[in-house]
Amino acid sequence: MWKQVRFGSDQTMAGIVEWPDHAGLPATLLVSLPGLGQAMSEKNYFFSNLRKRLAEEGQWCVQFDYRGSGDSEGELRQATIASMVQDAVEVLDEATKEHKPAKVYLAGHALGAVIAQRAALDWEGRTGIPCIPILISPPLAKLPAARDIVPASAYDMLERNGWLDSKELFPGDDYYTLSDFDPQVYAYVTTLGAHLLYLHGQCIGKELLDELDALDPIALYNENVHGVFLLCGEQDEPSWQQARKIERATLAAFRHGTHFYRHPAAMDEAIQAIRDIVIPNGCSKCGKCCCAAARRQTLAERLRAQDKVDWRFPDEFGLSERNMDCLQLSILEVLKWKGESNPIPIFLNAFDCKSEGLLLRRSLPVLHRGWKLIEYPRLDRERMQHLLRSLLDGEGYALVHYKAFHAPFSSYYHKHDVVHWALVIDYDEDYVHMVDDAGSEASFQGCLGKVPNALFFDTLAAAGNGGMAILQQSTSSVEEGGHIAGLLRKSVSQMEAGLASLSAFVDRVAETPAAALAEKLPMLEFDIHYYRRLRELWKTAAERRVIPDELLQDDLPEALHQVCEAWSFVMGVLMKWKRLPQRDFRDKLISLLREAVRAEGRLQQAFARAGEGRA
């Protein structure tokens, strides 16, 4: 179902909105952004065909003409990059006024890709809704200065008037063989997505050319925290070379030339590529994500179908709270739901150690194999409620973090002043349904529980205590064995200082009287348990043969076993001291800690030998 609309407070922008016939709007919105001087349909009706294809699969799409283009009011000479970005933001505001999507894709061709990126940054910054650009044959290299390609007399006139007919700026008459057009001029105009035949007769403003002179496309695309999707012709070699400079890009190609509009098959492939971005989990039966056959089991349904969700016990991969922290365990449930069959390499990290007095620390772990955490800015209570609803509708989950010391629904309440992560799987009128390894007994059974809405949102909103995140995956070309060997070498490098820091921590424990240590037992147990988890994860990786055989030679498995055993003995005496506070276990604790340091040293030697063998 589609209708023609007018966008903008002045109703001067023409547009089309299409949504599925079934009740309710999808959680994802796609807005298309044409190139310079193009109507909303784009070359060869590309965006119109894209909209129709996505609409057949139950998607929500918007097309529109910038002011000064197509059926919108205004003149092209008034258009600037800034004004086109503002047009796009106005369209987003109005299109989502009644229904807030969980995610927005902005598909921009040529100059429209620049508009897509800038509008995405602006709109997501204001609304908190993920806004992800799809860049179709975008400008990648810096453009030549307009003064260098425009005839000198025309540029002088442009400076005097502020605008000039594009035929004076880009002279030529042979629109079919291009025999009388300067190749550099033609390349410039093509990069912007314009067609000389239709551009001639319209005026271009100097402000737009000045903006293009200052444009640094790669730096702009690198500003998006989600990364960008980049779609180019397989034969567009210069673009592929430049694309390598984008830090977070997911690349796709269409065959049959350099640009989609030069071959019908290329246009079909480009539309399919965008469809696969917007609908990554299409129905295998009918290809339509709105039909009953397309519905897959939600994460909430998957977890509720289990007898019990309890992270204390190893899962099918050998992962539990013994070798994973709260964020990793939350992420693990999402990855298993998404079909991940080998999650351990995603969570392996290099070793390091930092200590300050009786505090023992290691760096926060990062994700690998292309996965990354996308965190949203902290919001007020009302916007946080909307964001959670949007994420659950669009992603099927939300990762949340909060200060556990201030969370009444946490077993860490008024005990541990730490940032804690949990997994939200549902949200109804009364409760937020969560998976949390530190949930209070009053609200949780095992790790599955529900928290009253008011309590949950009050806790997250209080003094900026909480926030939300989702996962995103980009392409990763790192070979598994090389990745793990690199972690081994990095561990050896970082633990040169780390072993000294660990020894200093043990020395400080040895200097502390037994009575003072007894008061610090909960903190010591918490810190050491967190510290040893990474060792346990590497041990699990070795036992599960996740570490390649060529790295498992010699004494690496035995060294991992010994270091985990040493830390287990330390944890055992800490827990025993907590149960028997009247007794003094200080000397035993110090002895076991010193043995743990020696085991750490042997492990790093084994890491060094394994890493050298792969180098």
XYZ file of C-alpha atoms in Angstrom, residues 1-611:
611
model
C 0.000 0.000 0.000
C 1.492 3.329 -1.040
C 0.519 6.961 -1.251
C 1.931 10.226 -2.494
C 2.728 12.701 0.269
C 4.175 16.165 0.790
C 6.978 16.545 3.305
C 8.345 19.588 5.116
C 6.702 22.196 7.312
C 6.014 24.108 4.103
C 4.813 20.973 2.276
C 7.236 21.670 -0.575
C 8.859 18.220 -0.871
C 7.199 15.519 -2.941
C 7.407 11.956 -1.682
C 6.033 8.440 -1.689
C 5.485 6.283 1.392
C 4.843 2.546 1.066
C 4.087 0.101 3.838
C 2.747 -3.483 4.023
C -0.922 -4.291 3.764
C -0.924 -6.280 7.006
C -1.581 -4.547 10.321
C 1.211 -2.587 11.851
C 4.401 -1.166 10.399
C 7.692 -3.070 10.251
C 10.422 -2.247 12.706
C 12.789 -1.172 9.925
C 12.443 1.843 7.634
C 14.370 2.452 4.400
C 14.663 5.954 2.965
C 16.296 6.440 -0.453
C 18.435 9.468 -1.310
C 19.154 10.193 -4.997
C 22.206 11.857 -6.473
C 22.608 15.472 -7.569
C 19.743 16.736 -9.708
C 18.035 13.350 -9.816
C 14.367 12.740 -9.095
C 13.356 10.327 -6.338
C 13.111 7.411 -8.791
C 16.855 7.772 -9.615
C 18.441 6.616 -12.881
C 16.409 3.916 -14.693
C 13.844 4.016 -11.869
C 16.322 2.279 -9.558
C 14.915 3.531 -6.246
C 11.318 3.020 -7.411
C 12.111 -0.579 -8.323
C 13.896 -1.027 -4.997
C 10.858 0.286 -3.127
C 8.512 -2.048 -5.009
C 10.777 -5.044 -4.359
C 10.995 -4.326 -0.645
C 7.270 -3.603 -0.432
C 6.557 -7.057 -1.856
C 8.397 -8.432 1.166
C 6.483 -6.374 3.681
C 8.940 -3.515 4.171
C 8.363 0.165 4.972
C 9.965 2.534 2.450
C 10.079 6.257 1.735
C 11.174 8.090 -1.418
C 11.307 11.859 -1.808
C 12.660 14.674 -3.949
C 15.019 17.211 -2.407
C 13.841 20.789 -2.646
C 14.863 22.010 -6.109
C 14.712 18.517 -7.674
C 12.014 16.349 -9.251
C 8.472 17.288 -8.231
C 9.524 19.286 -5.174
C 9.377 23.055 -5.173
C 12.456 25.264 -5.364
C 15.417 25.505 -7.709
C 18.559 23.408 -7.885
C 20.729 26.531 -7.570
C 19.503 26.866 -3.981
C 20.572 23.332 -3.086
C 23.615 22.665 -0.915
C 24.835 19.592 0.907
C 23.610 21.179 4.141
C 20.150 21.878 2.701
C 19.789 18.348 1.309
C 20.779 16.900 4.685
C 18.136 19.095 6.312
C 15.582 17.884 3.750
C 16.408 14.269 4.611
C 16.160 14.917 8.365
C 12.770 16.615 7.934
C 11.508 13.624 5.947
C 12.737 11.238 8.662
C 11.053 13.283 11.394
C 7.732 13.368 9.587
C 7.766 9.788 8.324
C 8.375 8.467 11.852
C 6.102 10.852 13.708
C 3.378 8.262 14.367
C 5.465 5.074 14.370
C 9.048 4.881 15.640
C 11.206 2.314 13.850
C 13.831 0.251 15.641
C 16.301 0.878 12.847
C 16.587 3.099 9.783
C 18.577 2.498 6.602
C 19.450 5.466 4.400
C 20.283 4.246 0.883
C 22.099 7.004 -0.968
C 23.497 6.983 -4.486
C 26.553 9.108 -5.390
C 26.130 12.500 -3.671
C 23.086 10.959 -1.993
C 25.510 8.699 -0.099
C 27.148 11.777 1.436
C 23.699 13.092 2.361
C 22.816 9.678 3.830
C 25.869 9.627 6.094
C 25.435 13.177 7.371
C 21.689 12.773 7.887
C 22.282 9.470 9.718
C 24.704 11.096 12.140
C 22.363 14.027 12.754
C 19.134 12.078 13.155
C 20.486 9.244 15.287
C 22.233 11.768 17.520
C 18.878 13.404 18.245
C 16.609 10.362 18.428
C 18.875 7.532 19.599
C 17.436 5.284 16.857
C 20.122 3.416 14.858
C 20.492 5.027 11.443
C 22.737 3.110 9.053
C 23.900 4.349 5.632
C 23.959 2.177 2.526
C 26.421 3.896 0.192
C 25.822 3.124 -3.492
C 28.777 4.090 -5.724
C 29.589 6.971 -3.358
C 32.333 9.583 -3.691
C 35.382 8.038 -2.018
C 38.451 9.990 -3.156
C 38.560 13.745 -2.608
C 37.065 15.559 -5.587
C 39.195 17.902 -7.691
C 38.696 21.574 -6.827
C 35.907 23.069 -8.918
C 38.160 25.964 -9.918
C 40.534 23.482 -11.559
C 37.943 21.881 -13.849
C 35.475 24.705 -14.564
C 36.395 27.185 -17.359
C 38.042 30.229 -15.792
C 35.544 32.685 -17.249
C 32.622 30.627 -15.996
C 34.133 30.350 -12.516
C 34.638 34.121 -12.375
C 30.979 34.609 -13.288
C 29.980 32.028 -10.679
C 31.864 33.975 -8.019
C 30.155 37.209 -9.019
C 26.604 35.834 -9.215
C 26.732 33.057 -6.635
C 25.234 30.597 -9.150
C 25.493 29.760 -12.847
C 23.896 27.549 -15.487
C 25.563 24.149 -15.301
C 26.078 24.186 -19.065
C 28.479 27.103 -18.597
C 30.237 25.272 -15.779
C 30.395 21.894 -17.542
C 30.260 22.757 -21.278
C 29.459 20.249 -24.032
C 26.620 19.153 -26.324
C 27.288 15.530 -27.280
C 25.338 13.767 -24.534
C 25.613 10.346 -26.140
C 29.234 9.860 -27.208
C 30.564 12.634 -24.912
C 33.032 13.639 -27.600
C 33.098 17.321 -26.613
C 33.064 16.910 -22.825
C 36.250 17.123 -20.785
C 36.782 13.602 -19.286
C 37.665 15.114 -15.904
C 34.437 17.126 -15.937
C 32.414 14.052 -16.912
C 34.004 12.011 -14.097
C 33.258 14.811 -11.600
C 29.594 15.013 -12.565
C 29.197 11.225 -12.659
C 30.644 10.940 -9.141
C 27.850 13.224 -7.947
C 25.228 11.045 -9.639
C 24.135 13.734 -12.079
C 23.361 13.278 -15.788
C 24.657 16.084 -17.993
C 21.627 15.972 -20.283
C 19.275 16.706 -17.386
C 21.678 18.851 -15.399
C 22.202 21.337 -18.237
C 19.612 24.079 -18.109
C 19.669 24.102 -14.312
C 21.877 26.362 -12.244
C 24.445 25.281 -9.674
C 25.291 27.421 -6.653
C 28.843 28.282 -5.627
C 28.105 27.253 -2.037
C 27.510 23.671 -3.191
C 30.792 23.619 -5.131
C 32.611 25.038 -2.094
C 31.142 22.250 0.066
C 32.303 19.666 -2.470
C 35.794 21.198 -2.491
C 35.977 20.745 1.296
C 34.485 17.233 1.339
C 36.668 14.422 2.732
C 34.497 11.353 2.027
C 36.554 8.697 3.832
C 36.798 10.762 7.013
C 33.040 11.353 6.853
C 32.166 7.658 6.431
C 34.480 6.730 9.318
C 32.391 8.838 11.721
C 29.521 6.335 11.833
C 29.795 4.076 14.908
C 27.778 1.344 13.174
C 30.006 1.348 10.145
C 28.551 1.617 6.648
C 27.385 -0.700 3.895
C 29.194 0.008 0.628
C 27.870 -1.158 -2.748
C 29.961 -0.656 -5.888
C 30.379 -2.141 -9.328
C 32.719 -5.111 -9.473
C 34.740 -3.369 -12.211
C 35.021 -0.075 -10.320
C 38.585 -0.790 -9.200
C 39.418 2.776 -7.996
C 36.463 2.650 -5.617
C 37.477 -0.727 -4.185
C 40.977 0.595 -3.534
C 39.612 3.647 -1.717
C 37.058 1.541 0.191
C 39.874 -0.188 2.065
C 40.422 3.093 3.907
C 36.978 2.934 5.516
C 37.468 1.484 8.992
C 34.045 -0.174 9.399
C 32.641 -1.068 5.999
C 30.635 -4.075 4.868
C 31.269 -4.419 1.146
C 29.011 -5.772 -1.612
C 29.454 -5.760 -5.392
C 27.283 -5.996 -8.485
C 28.712 -7.314 -11.735
C 28.318 -6.029 -15.292
C 30.193 -2.751 -15.100
C 31.041 0.075 -12.770
C 27.576 1.585 -12.097
C 24.182 -0.067 -11.653
C 22.459 2.039 -14.319
C 24.731 0.797 -17.105
C 23.296 -2.728 -17.266
C 19.859 -4.115 -16.288
C 21.463 -7.127 -14.604
C 23.662 -4.817 -12.524
C 20.570 -2.963 -11.303
C 18.894 -6.249 -10.342
C 21.993 -7.341 -8.425
C 22.242 -3.997 -6.633
C 18.584 -4.215 -5.588
C 19.127 -7.772 -4.335
C 22.196 -6.686 -2.355
C 20.247 -3.902 -0.625
C 17.346 -6.261 0.007
C 19.727 -8.692 1.738
C 21.025 -5.867 3.958
C 17.555 -4.704 4.988
C 16.114 -8.239 5.336
C 19.076 -10.365 6.476
C 16.910 -13.272 7.697
C 14.318 -13.628 4.965
C 11.868 -16.508 4.923
C 13.316 -19.526 3.157
C 9.839 -20.693 2.151
C 8.369 -17.626 0.475
C 11.026 -14.911 0.832
C 8.594 -12.605 2.604
C 9.380 -11.570 6.127
C 5.780 -10.517 6.825
C 4.209 -13.948 6.275
C 3.493 -16.571 8.928
C 6.088 -18.921 7.439
C 8.771 -16.294 7.894
C 8.357 -16.096 11.640
C 11.243 -17.616 13.500
C 11.473 -18.391 17.171
C 12.163 -15.263 19.184
C 15.008 -15.167 21.671
C 12.472 -14.942 24.502
C 10.673 -18.048 23.227
C 13.938 -19.916 22.833
C 15.052 -19.218 26.398
C 11.647 -19.836 27.971
C 11.460 -23.198 26.216
C 14.517 -24.366 28.163
C 14.009 -26.172 31.453
C 16.129 -23.593 33.196
C 18.494 -20.810 32.192
C 21.438 -21.004 34.562
C 24.834 -19.667 33.534
C 26.544 -21.392 36.465
C 26.684 -24.592 34.435
C 28.602 -25.120 31.164
C 26.582 -25.028 27.943
C 27.205 -27.117 24.819
C 30.382 -25.093 24.141
C 31.731 -25.442 27.696
C 30.930 -21.802 28.490
C 29.580 -20.590 31.817
C 30.142 -17.892 34.413
C 33.372 -19.685 35.335
C 35.025 -18.542 32.080
C 32.791 -15.701 30.849
C 31.733 -12.384 32.373
C 28.183 -11.021 32.475
C 28.426 -9.118 29.171
C 29.962 -12.069 27.348
C 27.284 -14.442 28.652
C 24.545 -12.056 27.532
C 26.138 -11.783 24.097
C 26.552 -15.560 23.943
C 22.788 -16.097 24.217
C 22.239 -13.728 21.288
C 24.921 -15.415 19.182
C 23.492 -18.891 19.805
C 20.039 -17.589 18.835
C 21.555 -16.240 15.625
C 23.018 -19.668 14.851
C 26.677 -19.182 15.834
C 28.305 -22.626 15.949
C 31.795 -21.700 17.192
C 31.569 -18.774 19.622
C 34.750 -19.257 21.673
C 37.140 -17.430 19.260
C 34.829 -14.415 19.375
C 35.546 -14.007 23.102
C 39.243 -14.916 23.369
C 41.409 -11.941 24.371
C 45.058 -11.327 25.106
C 46.196 -11.413 28.738
C 47.237 -8.351 30.695
C 47.275 -7.328 34.358
C 47.049 -4.068 36.273
C 46.992 -3.604 40.014
C 46.666 -0.763 42.471
C 46.999 -1.666 46.110
C 44.591 -4.516 46.757
C 42.753 -3.975 43.476
C 43.494 -6.510 40.720
C 42.375 -5.635 37.209
C 42.558 -6.740 33.577
C 41.390 -4.890 30.492
C 37.768 -5.123 29.438
C 37.437 -7.841 26.797
C 36.616 -7.035 23.169
C 34.833 -9.100 20.540
C 36.439 -10.654 17.458
C 35.487 -12.238 14.113
C 33.809 -9.025 12.963
C 31.443 -8.669 15.942
C 31.254 -5.413 17.836
C 29.106 -3.794 20.479
C 27.078 -0.739 19.433
C 26.231 1.324 22.515
C 23.519 3.970 22.536
C 23.870 7.314 24.283
C 22.368 7.519 27.730
C 18.822 8.857 27.532
C 16.126 10.158 29.819
C 13.507 7.761 31.141
C 10.892 8.314 28.418
C 13.330 7.983 25.528
C 14.899 4.944 27.159
C 11.493 3.226 27.253
C 10.996 3.958 23.569
C 14.495 2.762 22.690
C 13.983 -0.535 24.525
C 10.668 -1.124 22.745
C 12.278 -0.288 19.392
C 15.256 -2.595 19.978
C 13.040 -5.494 21.015
C 10.815 -4.988 17.974
C 13.723 -4.597 15.578
C 16.520 -6.732 17.010
C 14.663 -9.135 19.279
C 16.788 -8.252 22.333
C 18.656 -5.468 24.096
C 21.893 -5.613 26.054
C 21.634 -3.346 29.097
C 24.150 -2.108 31.636
C 23.609 -0.489 35.017
C 25.397 0.293 38.260
C 24.699 -2.872 40.239
C 25.261 -1.157 43.601
C 22.153 0.975 42.943
C 19.951 -1.762 41.408
C 17.465 -3.296 43.891
C 16.793 -6.176 41.479
C 20.478 -7.213 41.580
C 22.149 -9.514 44.094
C 25.017 -6.975 44.009
C 22.724 -4.279 45.470
C 24.705 -2.272 48.059
C 27.533 -4.832 47.776
C 29.602 -4.343 44.614
C 30.021 -0.957 42.935
C 30.462 -2.288 39.389
C 28.902 -1.764 35.980
C 26.905 -4.911 35.317
C 25.436 -6.191 32.035
C 22.272 -8.213 31.454
C 20.086 -9.304 28.545
C 16.531 -8.004 28.043
C 14.349 -10.372 26.001
C 10.842 -8.915 26.407
C 8.970 -5.895 27.710
C 5.224 -5.730 28.446
C 2.897 -3.393 30.317
C 4.071 -4.566 33.723
C 7.534 -6.113 33.503
C 10.898 -6.073 31.778
C 11.915 -9.702 31.212
C 15.638 -10.314 31.653
C 18.437 -12.844 31.733
C 20.946 -11.872 34.423
C 23.491 -13.950 36.337
C 23.259 -11.582 39.301
C 19.485 -11.199 39.612
C 17.975 -11.071 43.079
C 16.157 -14.140 44.392
C 12.959 -12.111 44.676
C 12.795 -11.455 40.934
C 14.748 -14.300 39.291
C 14.630 -18.067 39.018
C 18.078 -19.128 37.919
C 19.154 -16.432 35.476
C 15.667 -15.784 34.062
C 13.499 -13.178 35.713
C 11.249 -10.171 35.418
C 11.565 -6.717 36.935
C 8.712 -4.215 37.365
C 8.883 -1.551 34.670
C 9.034 1.371 37.051
C 11.873 -0.164 39.052
C 13.861 -1.083 35.939
C 13.635 2.302 34.214
C 14.080 4.279 37.423
C 17.298 2.333 38.080
C 18.688 2.854 34.588
C 17.743 6.525 34.442
C 18.964 7.460 37.928
C 22.025 9.695 37.634
C 22.797 8.243 34.224
C 23.399 4.802 35.693
C 22.373 2.680 32.722
C 22.383 2.292 28.972
C 21.690 -0.113 26.119
C 23.521 -1.777 23.263
C 23.142 -4.261 20.423
C 25.529 -6.423 18.406
C 26.653 -5.787 14.862
C 28.808 -7.915 12.603
C 30.929 -6.772 9.681
C 32.987 -8.894 7.348
C 36.182 -10.321 8.848
C 38.960 -11.743 6.720
C 41.335 -12.707 9.538
C 42.237 -16.402 9.365
C 41.383 -18.144 12.660
C 44.808 -19.584 13.388
C 46.508 -16.286 12.638
C 44.088 -14.454 14.926
C 44.774 -16.770 17.883
C 48.527 -16.723 17.267
C 48.358 -12.937 17.331
C 46.594 -13.049 20.704
C 49.335 -15.306 22.042
C 52.049 -12.872 20.986
C 50.115 -9.907 22.347
C 49.683 -11.704 25.676
C 53.430 -12.258 25.967
C 54.105 -8.590 25.211
C 51.517 -7.259 27.662
C 52.356 -9.654 30.469
C 55.973 -8.488 30.631
C 54.617 -5.585 32.652
C 51.595 -7.611 33.756
C 53.651 -10.133 35.751
C 55.376 -7.309 37.595
C 51.993 -5.756 38.372
C 50.644 -9.119 39.558
C 53.676 -9.594 41.823
C 53.146 -6.114 43.260
C 49.539 -7.045 44.047
C 50.686 -10.184 45.920
C 53.298 -8.155 47.809
C 50.596 -5.721 48.899
C 48.441 -8.628 50.134
C 51.449 -9.914 52.084
C 51.919 -6.486 53.686
C 48.292 -6.265 54.826
C 47.332 -7.509 58.333
C 44.972 -10.467 58.531
C 42.172 -8.404 60.087
C 42.300 -5.864 57.261
C 42.361 -8.629 54.627
C 39.337 -10.271 56.236
C 37.350 -7.067 55.653
C 38.377 -7.078 51.983
C 37.508 -10.722 51.267
C 34.355 -10.003 49.169
C 36.290 -7.540 46.996
C 39.278 -9.876 46.620
C 37.038 -12.796 45.703
C 35.163 -10.700 43.132
C 38.323 -9.274 41.525
C 40.270 -12.550 41.392
C 37.287 -14.458 40.001
C 36.961 -11.873 37.214
C 40.711 -11.964 36.586
C 40.931 -15.753 36.285
C 37.985 -16.096 33.904
C 40.089 -15.367 30.831
C 42.539 -18.123 31.838
C 39.627 -20.532 32.165
C 38.340 -19.497 28.728
C 41.695 -20.250 27.111
C 41.744 -23.614 28.901
C 38.278 -24.389 27.506
C 39.466 -23.340 24.037
C 42.369 -25.776 24.292
C 40.191 -28.620 25.544
C 37.646 -28.028 22.775
C 40.402 -27.917 20.108
C 39.403 -24.366 19.187
C 43.092 -23.469 19.317
C 44.712 -24.892 16.153
C 46.756 -28.057 16.632
C 49.989 -26.395 15.538
C 49.665 -24.000 18.500
C 48.777 -26.711 21.023
C 52.076 -28.502 20.764
C 54.616 -28.662 23.586
C 53.416 -27.618 27.024
C 50.671 -25.035 26.328
C 47.675 -27.197 27.429
C 49.479 -28.244 30.614
C 50.480 -24.646 31.392
C 46.853 -23.538 30.997
C 45.720 -26.342 33.294
C 48.273 -25.390 35.947
C 47.457 -21.688 35.957
C 43.712 -22.375 36.222
C 44.318 -24.848 39.030
C 46.491 -22.304 40.872
C 43.783 -19.652 40.732
C 41.149 -22.212 41.763
C 43.152 -22.911 44.921
C 43.293 -19.159 45.609
C 39.510 -18.884 45.161
C 39.029 -21.907 47.440
C 40.908 -20.379 50.359
C 39.133 -17.026 49.921
C 35.718 -18.713 50.094
C 36.804 -20.821 53.070
C 38.018 -17.707 54.904
C 34.645 -16.047 54.254
C 32.859 -19.052 55.778
C 35.246 -19.182 58.760
C 36.078 -15.528 59.497
C 37.318 -16.395 62.997
C 40.291 -18.267 61.515
C 43.413 -16.740 59.906
C 44.120 -17.953 56.351
C 46.457 -15.091 55.482
C 49.671 -17.118 55.145
C 47.941 -19.831 53.126
C 46.472 -17.193 50.792
C 49.869 -15.548 50.249
C 51.515 -18.902 49.530
C 48.856 -19.802 46.947
C 49.051 -16.364 45.327
C 52.809 -16.681 44.889
C 52.305 -20.082 43.253
C 49.732 -18.485 40.936
C 52.328 -15.879 39.901
C 54.828 -18.642 39.104
C 52.162 -20.490 37.073
C 51.433 -17.270 35.179
C 55.120 -16.976 34.319
C 55.236 -20.550 33.000
C 52.103 -19.910 30.948
C 53.595 -16.851 29.295
C 56.698 -18.867 28.374
C 54.434 -21.482 26.772
C 52.538 -18.723 24.958
C 55.826 -17.322 23.660
C 56.902 -20.676 22.249
C 53.517 -21.306 20.622
C 53.355 -17.800 19.144
